[in-house]
Amino acid sequence: MMRSSFWFAKIDFGRSKLVQLEKVKTETELEIHERYKTVLEIMVAFLVSLVTVLLFMPSAIRTLRNKGSTGIDVHKPEKPEIPKGGGFVFLFALVFGLLVVLGLTTFLNPVIDSAGILAALVSILMAGMIGLLDDNLDFQNRTKVVLPLISTIPMMVMSVGTPTMTIPLIGTVNFGVAYALIIVPLMMTFMIDTTNMYGGMNGLEAGLGAINASGVVLYIVLAQWVTGESLPQQQMEAAIVAAALLGATLGFLVFNKYPAKVLPGDVGRLPLGSAIAAAVIIGNMDRLAIMMYIPFGINFLLYIIYRIYVKRKRMEWVKFATPREDGTLEVVGPFTVYWVLPYFFRNITEKRNVSILLLLQAILVYGSVVVFLFLVPFGTGWF
C-alpha cells in the first residue's frame, strides 16, 4: 500500500511539474508575441508617416509655388525663392501615422490603453495650429514663446508620464501632482520653443528631429532585449509616437535637405518639438531628454546673450547669416549654436555647417543611448 501511494505521489508531482513547465512556456510565448507585436506597431507608425510625406509633398510643393507661397532662402548667394509652409504635410503625415496605429490598437487589441498617444496627438495638432497662425500673423517674440504652452494642456489633463524623475547630481524625486501641472507644461514649452529656435538652415530642423526620434525608438526597442522584459505600456506608446515622428522627419528631409525644395515654417517646427517632447514625457525618459537637448539649451542661452549684447551696444538685430559669393557664411558673432562654426572658421558653408551639427547631435544622442543602456545600472531608474 505504501509503495502504491509512493508511485501515485510521484505521478502527481510529475504532472504538477509538467503543468508548471507548460505555464512558463505559455508565458514566454506570450511575452515574445507581445514583443514582436510592439515592434510591428512601431514599424507601421514609421512607414505610414514616411510614405505619406513622400506621396503628398511633391504636389504640395507645386501648389505652394503656384499660389505664390514662397520665401527667400537667405543662406545662398543667389537668394532663391522656394515654397514655404511645407510643414503642414509633415504635420498631416505625423498625425495620420499615429491615427493608423490607434485604429489598429482599437480594433485588433482593445485591451491596450492608448491615452498617452491620444494626448500626444492632440498636443501635436494644437502645436501645428499655433504654428500655422504664427506663419500667417507673425506674432511678436514674447507671444511666440508663450503660445506653445496652450498645446501642452492635453498632456496635463491626461496626467501623462510618471511624477518620479531622476535628476543628475540629485537623484530620484517624486513631484506628485506638480509634475502634471508644472513640470510637463514647462518641459514641453521649453522643448517646443528651443526646437523652433534651433533651425533656419536647410535640413537642420528635420535632421535634428530625425536623430532625436531615432534615439528614442532605438533606446526603447533595445531596452526590452537588454533587460529581457516586455515593454511597459508607457514606453510602447512613447516608441510609437517617436517612430511616427521619425518617419515624418525623414520623409520631409528628402525635400528639405540642401539645397532645399521646400521650407517647413512654424506649422512644421512646432509640432516637431511637441512630438519629441510628448514621446520623452510619456516614456519617462528624463535623462535622455536632458542629454539630447543640451545643444538646444545652449542655443537658447546664446540667444539671450545676443539680445542683451544688441541692446547694450545699440546694434541692429541680425537674424540670419550673410552668404558670401563662394557660399561660405559670415555672421556677426557666435550668438547661436549654428553661428559658432561660421564665426571661427572662414570655410564653413551652409551645407557643411548643418552636416557637422547633425554629426555632433548624433554622437550625443546615440552615445547617451549606449551609456544609459549598458553603463548606467537599471536600478537607478528606467531612463
Short mmCIF file of C-alpha atoms in Angstrom, two decimals:
data_model
loop_
_atom_site.label_atom_id
_atom_site.label_comp_id
_atom_site.label_asym_id
_atom_site.label_seq_id
_atom_site.Cartn_x
_atom_site.Cartn_y
_atom_site.Cartn_z
CA MET A 1 0.00 0.00 0.00
CA MET A 2 2.84 2.35 0.85
CA ARG A 3 4.56 1.51 -2.44
CA SER A 4 1.33 2.32 -4.33
CA SER A 5 0.99 5.66 -2.54
CA PHE A 6 4.58 6.47 -3.38
CA TRP A 7 4.00 5.92 -7.10
CA PHE A 8 0.77 7.98 -7.07
CA ALA A 9 2.61 10.83 -5.32
CA LYS A 10 5.40 10.63 -7.87
CA ILE A 11 2.88 10.75 -10.74
CA ASP A 12 1.14 13.80 -9.19
CA PHE A 13 4.49 15.54 -8.73
CA GLY A 14 5.36 14.84 -12.36
CA ARG A 15 2.02 16.23 -13.54
CA SER A 16 2.38 19.42 -11.46
CA LYS A 17 5.91 19.88 -12.79
CA LEU A 18 4.62 19.44 -16.35
CA VAL A 19 1.85 21.99 -15.73
CA GLN A 20 4.40 24.48 -14.40
CA LEU A 21 6.63 23.97 -17.42
CA GLU A 22 3.66 24.46 -19.77
CA LYS A 23 2.70 27.63 -17.88
CA VAL A 24 6.22 29.03 -18.15
CA LYS A 25 6.31 28.12 -21.85
CA THR A 26 2.96 29.84 -22.45
CA GLU A 27 4.05 32.99 -20.60
CA THR A 28 7.30 33.07 -22.58
CA GLU A 29 5.44 32.68 -25.86
CA LEU A 30 3.06 35.49 -24.88
CA GLU A 31 5.99 37.77 -23.99
CA ILE A 32 7.66 37.05 -27.34
CA HIS A 33 4.35 37.65 -29.13
CA GLU A 34 3.84 40.99 -27.35
CA ARG A 35 7.42 41.97 -28.10
CA TYR A 36 7.10 41.36 -31.84
CA LYS A 37 3.66 42.99 -31.91
CA THR A 38 5.15 46.13 -30.36
CA VAL A 39 7.91 46.21 -32.97
CA LEU A 40 5.26 45.78 -35.69
CA GLU A 41 3.25 48.75 -34.39
CA ILE A 42 6.41 50.86 -34.29
CA MET A 43 7.20 49.91 -37.90
CA VAL A 44 3.63 50.72 -39.02
CA ALA A 45 3.80 54.19 -37.43
CA PHE A 46 7.17 54.83 -39.09
CA LEU A 47 6.25 53.58 -42.57
CA VAL A 48 2.84 55.26 -42.74
CA SER A 49 4.31 58.66 -41.81
CA LEU A 50 7.26 58.26 -44.17
CA VAL A 51 5.21 57.15 -47.18
CA THR A 52 2.59 59.87 -46.59
CA VAL A 53 5.20 62.63 -46.81
CA LEU A 54 6.84 61.10 -49.89
CA LEU A 55 3.47 60.80 -51.65
CA PHE A 56 1.98 64.22 -50.90
CA MET A 57 4.96 66.57 -50.68
CA PRO A 58 5.71 66.87 -54.45
CA SER A 59 2.17 68.05 -55.23
CA ALA A 60 2.19 70.29 -52.16
CA ILE A 61 5.39 71.97 -53.37
CA ARG A 62 3.84 72.64 -56.78
CA THR A 63 0.67 74.02 -55.21
CA LEU A 64 2.56 76.31 -52.84
CA ARG A 65 4.67 77.64 -55.70
CA ASN A 66 1.64 78.22 -57.93
CA LYS A 67 -0.17 80.05 -55.12
CA GLY A 68 2.86 82.28 -54.56
CA SER A 69 3.53 80.96 -51.06
CA THR A 70 7.31 81.25 -51.25
CA GLY A 71 10.14 82.51 -49.09
CA ILE A 72 13.71 83.59 -49.72
CA ASP A 73 16.41 81.03 -48.94
CA VAL A 74 18.65 83.59 -47.25
CA HIS A 75 21.78 81.47 -46.81
CA LYS A 76 22.54 81.19 -50.52
CA PRO A 77 24.27 83.91 -52.58
CA GLU A 78 21.61 83.86 -55.31
CA LYS A 79 18.77 84.18 -52.74
CA PRO A 80 16.35 81.75 -54.46
CA GLU A 81 12.64 81.79 -53.70
CA ILE A 82 11.30 78.39 -52.67
CA PRO A 83 7.91 77.23 -51.37
CA LYS A 84 7.37 77.72 -47.65
CA GLY A 85 4.89 76.18 -45.23
CA GLY A 86 5.58 72.62 -46.34
CA GLY A 87 5.46 71.65 -42.69
CA PHE A 88 1.70 71.12 -42.97
CA VAL A 89 2.38 67.94 -44.98
CA PHE A 90 4.81 66.86 -42.26
CA LEU A 91 2.10 67.55 -39.65
CA PHE A 92 -0.52 65.61 -41.61
CA ALA A 93 1.81 62.63 -42.06
CA LEU A 94 2.73 62.56 -38.37
CA VAL A 95 -0.91 62.70 -37.26
CA PHE A 96 -2.01 60.16 -39.88
CA GLY A 97 0.67 57.70 -38.80
CA LEU A 98 -0.48 57.91 -35.19
CA LEU A 99 -4.15 57.58 -36.19
CA VAL A 100 -3.44 54.39 -38.15
CA VAL A 101 -1.74 52.81 -35.13
CA LEU A 102 -4.59 53.95 -32.88
CA GLY A 103 -7.07 52.34 -35.27
CA LEU A 104 -5.15 49.07 -35.28
CA THR A 105 -4.95 49.12 -31.49
CA THR A 106 -8.65 49.90 -31.10
CA PHE A 107 -9.99 47.22 -33.43
CA LEU A 108 -7.37 44.49 -33.10
CA ASN A 109 -6.27 44.82 -29.49
CA PRO A 110 -8.79 46.91 -27.49
CA VAL A 111 -7.19 45.88 -24.18
CA ILE A 112 -4.26 48.26 -24.74
CA ASP A 113 -4.66 51.74 -23.23
CA SER A 114 -3.70 54.45 -25.72
CA ALA A 115 -4.25 57.51 -23.52
CA GLY A 116 -0.66 58.67 -23.97
CA ILE A 117 -0.82 58.52 -27.77
CA LEU A 118 -4.16 60.36 -27.79
CA ALA A 119 -2.79 63.12 -25.54
CA ALA A 120 0.30 63.44 -27.74
CA LEU A 121 -1.85 63.52 -30.88
CA VAL A 122 -3.99 66.42 -29.63
CA SER A 123 -0.93 68.33 -28.38
CA ILE A 124 0.78 67.91 -31.76
CA LEU A 125 -2.32 69.16 -33.59
CA MET A 126 -2.62 72.18 -31.30
CA ALA A 127 1.07 72.99 -31.79
CA GLY A 128 0.51 72.79 -35.55
CA MET A 129 -2.44 75.19 -35.34
CA ILE A 130 -0.36 77.66 -33.32
CA GLY A 131 2.44 77.35 -35.87
CA LEU A 132 0.03 77.96 -38.74
CA LEU A 133 -1.29 81.10 -37.04
CA ASP A 134 2.26 82.33 -36.46
CA ASP A 135 3.19 81.74 -40.11
CA ASN A 136 0.26 83.91 -41.20
CA LEU A 137 0.08 86.53 -38.42
CA ASP A 138 3.78 86.72 -37.46
CA PHE A 139 3.41 87.05 -33.69
CA GLN A 140 5.86 89.03 -31.57
CA ASN A 141 8.70 87.06 -29.98
CA ARG A 142 7.16 87.21 -26.49
CA THR A 143 3.89 85.82 -27.82
CA LYS A 144 5.71 83.09 -29.77
CA VAL A 145 7.44 81.90 -26.61
CA VAL A 146 4.26 81.69 -24.52
CA LEU A 147 1.73 80.35 -27.06
CA PRO A 148 3.10 76.76 -27.17
CA LEU A 149 2.06 76.48 -23.51
CA ILE A 150 -1.52 76.07 -24.76
CA SER A 151 -0.60 72.94 -26.71
CA THR A 152 0.57 71.23 -23.51
CA ILE A 153 -2.93 71.19 -21.97
CA PRO A 154 -3.88 67.71 -23.30
CA MET A 155 -0.75 66.21 -21.73
CA MET A 156 -1.60 67.98 -18.46
CA VAL A 157 -5.24 66.94 -18.18
CA MET A 158 -4.45 63.32 -19.11
CA SER A 159 -1.69 63.35 -16.45
CA VAL A 160 0.69 61.62 -18.86
CA GLY A 161 4.01 60.36 -17.57
CA THR A 162 5.28 59.37 -14.15
CA PRO A 163 5.81 62.03 -11.44
CA THR A 164 9.06 60.37 -10.36
CA MET A 165 12.09 61.80 -12.16
CA THR A 166 15.81 61.02 -11.97
CA ILE A 167 17.73 64.29 -11.77
CA PRO A 168 21.52 64.31 -12.27
CA LEU A 169 23.51 65.00 -9.07
CA ILE A 170 20.28 64.96 -7.04
CA GLY A 171 18.73 61.53 -7.52
CA THR A 172 15.14 60.36 -7.75
CA VAL A 173 12.46 62.94 -6.91
CA ASN A 174 8.69 62.43 -6.75
CA PHE A 175 6.94 65.65 -7.76
CA GLY A 176 3.41 64.36 -7.19
CA VAL A 177 0.63 66.41 -8.80
CA ALA A 178 3.12 69.20 -9.53
CA TYR A 179 4.59 67.01 -12.27
CA ALA A 180 1.45 67.14 -14.44
CA LEU A 181 0.56 70.75 -13.60
CA ILE A 182 4.01 72.36 -13.67
CA ILE A 183 6.83 70.11 -14.91
CA VAL A 184 5.03 68.76 -18.01
CA PRO A 185 3.87 72.15 -19.42
CA LEU A 186 7.20 73.85 -18.70
CA MET A 187 9.22 70.98 -20.14
CA MET A 188 7.09 70.76 -23.29
CA THR A 189 7.05 74.52 -23.83
CA PHE A 190 10.83 74.69 -23.45
CA MET A 191 11.36 71.84 -25.92
CA ILE A 192 8.91 73.30 -28.46
CA ASP A 193 10.41 76.80 -28.25
CA THR A 194 14.03 75.66 -28.41
CA THR A 195 13.26 73.32 -31.32
CA ASN A 196 11.76 76.29 -33.15
CA MET A 197 14.79 78.46 -32.38
CA TYR A 198 17.44 75.89 -33.33
CA GLY A 199 16.79 75.90 -37.07
CA GLY A 200 16.68 78.03 -40.17
CA MET A 201 19.19 76.19 -42.36
CA ASN A 202 18.42 73.56 -44.99
CA GLY A 203 17.86 70.19 -43.34
CA LEU A 204 18.75 71.29 -39.81
CA GLU A 205 15.37 71.03 -38.07
CA ALA A 206 14.35 67.83 -39.85
CA GLY A 207 17.77 66.26 -39.35
CA LEU A 208 17.87 67.05 -35.64
CA GLY A 209 14.31 65.78 -35.25
CA ALA A 210 15.13 62.53 -37.03
CA ILE A 211 18.20 61.92 -34.85
CA ASN A 212 16.32 62.62 -31.62
CA ALA A 213 13.33 60.49 -32.62
CA SER A 214 15.54 57.60 -33.73
CA GLY A 215 17.40 57.80 -30.42
CA VAL A 216 14.14 57.38 -28.50
CA VAL A 217 13.00 54.45 -30.66
CA LEU A 218 16.40 52.77 -30.56
CA TYR A 219 16.65 53.04 -26.80
CA ILE A 220 13.17 51.66 -26.12
CA VAL A 221 13.47 48.77 -28.58
CA LEU A 222 16.92 47.78 -27.34
CA ALA A 223 15.93 48.14 -23.69
CA GLN A 224 13.50 45.22 -23.84
CA TRP A 225 16.20 42.97 -25.30
CA VAL A 226 18.82 44.08 -22.78
CA THR A 227 16.51 43.62 -19.78
CA GLY A 228 14.74 40.56 -21.21
CA GLU A 229 11.42 42.07 -20.16
CA SER A 230 8.37 43.19 -22.13
CA LEU A 231 7.95 46.91 -22.66
CA PRO A 232 5.85 48.79 -20.12
CA GLN A 233 2.77 50.38 -21.69
CA GLN A 234 4.15 53.91 -21.44
CA GLN A 235 7.41 53.07 -23.20
CA MET A 236 5.50 51.35 -26.00
CA GLU A 237 3.37 54.45 -26.54
CA ALA A 238 6.47 56.65 -26.50
CA ALA A 239 8.15 54.46 -29.12
CA ILE A 240 5.10 54.68 -31.40
CA VAL A 241 5.00 58.49 -31.17
CA ALA A 242 8.75 58.72 -31.81
CA ALA A 243 8.52 56.26 -34.73
CA ALA A 244 5.80 58.31 -36.42
CA LEU A 245 7.94 61.41 -35.91
CA LEU A 246 10.99 59.63 -37.34
CA GLY A 247 9.13 58.63 -40.49
CA ALA A 248 7.72 62.13 -41.00
CA THR A 249 11.07 63.86 -40.44
CA LEU A 250 12.99 61.52 -42.75
CA GLY A 251 10.36 61.97 -45.44
CA PHE A 252 10.48 65.74 -45.06
CA LEU A 253 14.28 65.69 -45.06
CA VAL A 254 14.21 64.31 -48.62
CA PHE A 255 12.75 67.65 -49.75
CA ASN A 256 14.32 69.95 -47.15
CA LYS A 257 17.97 68.81 -47.31
CA TYR A 258 20.48 71.08 -49.04
CA PRO A 259 19.52 72.56 -51.47
CA ALA A 260 16.01 72.69 -50.04
CA LYS A 261 12.97 72.39 -52.28
CA VAL A 262 10.62 73.49 -49.50
CA LEU A 263 10.78 75.25 -46.13
CA PRO A 264 8.89 73.93 -43.08
CA GLY A 265 7.58 77.08 -41.41
CA ASP A 266 6.35 77.11 -37.82
CA VAL A 267 3.50 74.81 -38.84
CA GLY A 268 6.16 72.12 -39.10
CA ARG A 269 8.69 73.16 -36.46
CA LEU A 270 6.27 73.47 -33.53
CA PRO A 271 4.66 70.01 -33.99
CA LEU A 272 8.15 68.54 -34.31
CA GLY A 273 9.10 69.90 -30.90
CA SER A 274 5.74 68.88 -29.44
CA ALA A 275 6.08 65.30 -30.70
CA ILE A 276 9.56 64.66 -29.32
CA ALA A 277 8.58 66.30 -26.01
CA ALA A 278 5.46 64.14 -25.78
CA ALA A 279 7.47 60.99 -26.52
CA VAL A 280 10.07 61.54 -23.79
CA ILE A 281 7.42 62.56 -21.25
CA ILE A 282 5.18 59.57 -21.98
CA GLY A 283 8.18 57.23 -21.77
CA ASN A 284 9.60 58.85 -18.62
CA MET A 285 12.91 59.43 -20.40
CA ASP A 286 14.00 62.49 -18.45
CA ARG A 287 17.74 61.73 -18.54
CA LEU A 288 17.77 61.05 -22.28
CA ALA A 289 15.75 64.22 -22.88
CA ILE A 290 18.25 66.29 -20.89
CA MET A 291 21.17 64.91 -22.89
CA MET A 292 19.62 65.29 -26.34
CA TYR A 293 18.51 68.87 -25.64
CA ILE A 294 21.84 70.16 -24.35
CA PRO A 295 22.65 71.87 -27.71
CA PHE A 296 19.13 73.33 -27.81
CA GLY A 297 19.58 74.75 -24.30
CA ILE A 298 22.98 76.20 -25.21
CA ASN A 299 21.44 77.77 -28.31
CA PHE A 300 18.73 79.35 -26.14
CA LEU A 301 21.33 80.80 -23.73
CA LEU A 302 23.37 82.19 -26.62
CA TYR A 303 20.20 83.80 -27.96
CA ILE A 304 19.60 85.53 -24.60
CA ILE A 305 23.21 86.73 -24.56
CA TYR A 306 22.77 88.07 -28.10
CA ARG A 307 19.63 90.01 -27.09
CA ILE A 308 21.49 91.61 -24.18
CA TYR A 309 24.54 92.33 -26.37
CA VAL A 310 22.48 94.04 -29.08
CA LYS A 311 20.62 96.14 -26.52
CA ARG A 312 23.77 97.31 -24.74
CA LYS A 313 25.71 98.00 -27.94
CA ARG A 314 22.63 99.55 -29.59
CA MET A 315 23.27 97.42 -32.63
CA GLU A 316 20.88 96.41 -35.37
CA TRP A 317 19.34 92.97 -34.80
CA VAL A 318 20.62 90.49 -37.39
CA LYS A 319 18.57 87.31 -37.67
CA PHE A 320 20.40 85.41 -40.41
CA ALA A 321 23.96 84.74 -41.51
CA THR A 322 25.12 86.51 -44.67
CA PRO A 323 26.32 84.27 -47.53
CA ARG A 324 29.49 85.31 -49.35
CA GLU A 325 29.90 84.82 -53.10
CA ASP A 326 31.66 81.48 -52.58
CA GLY A 327 28.78 80.20 -50.41
CA THR A 328 30.58 80.49 -47.07
CA LEU A 329 28.72 82.19 -44.23
CA GLU A 330 29.51 85.45 -42.46
CA VAL A 331 27.99 86.06 -39.01
CA VAL A 332 28.09 88.91 -36.50
CA GLY A 333 29.20 86.64 -33.65
CA PRO A 334 28.86 83.20 -32.06
CA PHE A 335 25.38 84.02 -30.78
CA THR A 336 23.66 80.81 -31.82
CA VAL A 337 24.94 77.25 -31.99
CA TYR A 338 24.71 77.32 -35.79
CA TRP A 339 26.73 80.55 -35.91
CA VAL A 340 29.67 79.25 -33.86
CA LEU A 341 31.45 77.39 -36.68
CA PRO A 342 30.98 80.16 -39.31
CA TYR A 343 32.31 82.70 -36.80
CA PHE A 344 35.55 80.83 -36.03
CA PHE A 345 36.15 79.18 -39.42
CA ARG A 346 36.14 81.03 -42.74
CA ASN A 347 35.36 77.98 -44.94
CA ILE A 348 32.00 76.99 -43.43
CA THR A 349 29.13 76.79 -45.90
CA GLU A 350 25.50 76.15 -45.02
CA LYS A 351 25.73 72.51 -46.10
CA ARG A 352 28.96 71.86 -44.17
CA ASN A 353 27.64 73.66 -41.10
CA VAL A 354 24.47 71.58 -40.98
CA SER A 355 26.38 68.33 -41.59
CA ILE A 356 28.71 68.99 -38.65
CA LEU A 357 25.87 69.99 -36.33
CA LEU A 358 23.92 66.83 -37.22
CA LEU A 359 27.02 64.69 -36.66
CA LEU A 360 27.57 66.22 -33.21
CA GLN A 361 23.91 65.66 -32.31
CA ALA A 362 24.10 62.05 -33.47
CA ILE A 363 27.19 61.42 -31.33
CA LEU A 364 25.47 62.99 -28.31
CA VAL A 365 22.17 61.13 -28.70
CA TYR A 366 23.47 57.68 -29.66
CA GLY A 367 26.29 57.97 -27.13
CA SER A 368 23.70 58.69 -24.43
CA VAL A 369 21.69 55.66 -25.53
CA VAL A 370 24.74 53.41 -25.15
CA VAL A 371 25.62 54.88 -21.75
CA PHE A 372 22.10 54.56 -20.33
CA LEU A 373 21.64 51.06 -21.72
CA PHE A 374 24.94 49.42 -20.90
CA LEU A 375 26.86 51.57 -18.42
CA VAL A 376 24.22 53.02 -16.08
CA PRO A 377 22.60 50.39 -13.80
CA PHE A 378 18.91 49.86 -14.43
CA GLY A 379 18.37 50.03 -10.70
CA THR A 380 18.75 53.81 -10.89
CA GLY A 381 15.57 54.07 -12.97
CA TRP A 382 14.37 53.07 -16.40
CA PHE A 383 15.61 56.20 -18.08
#
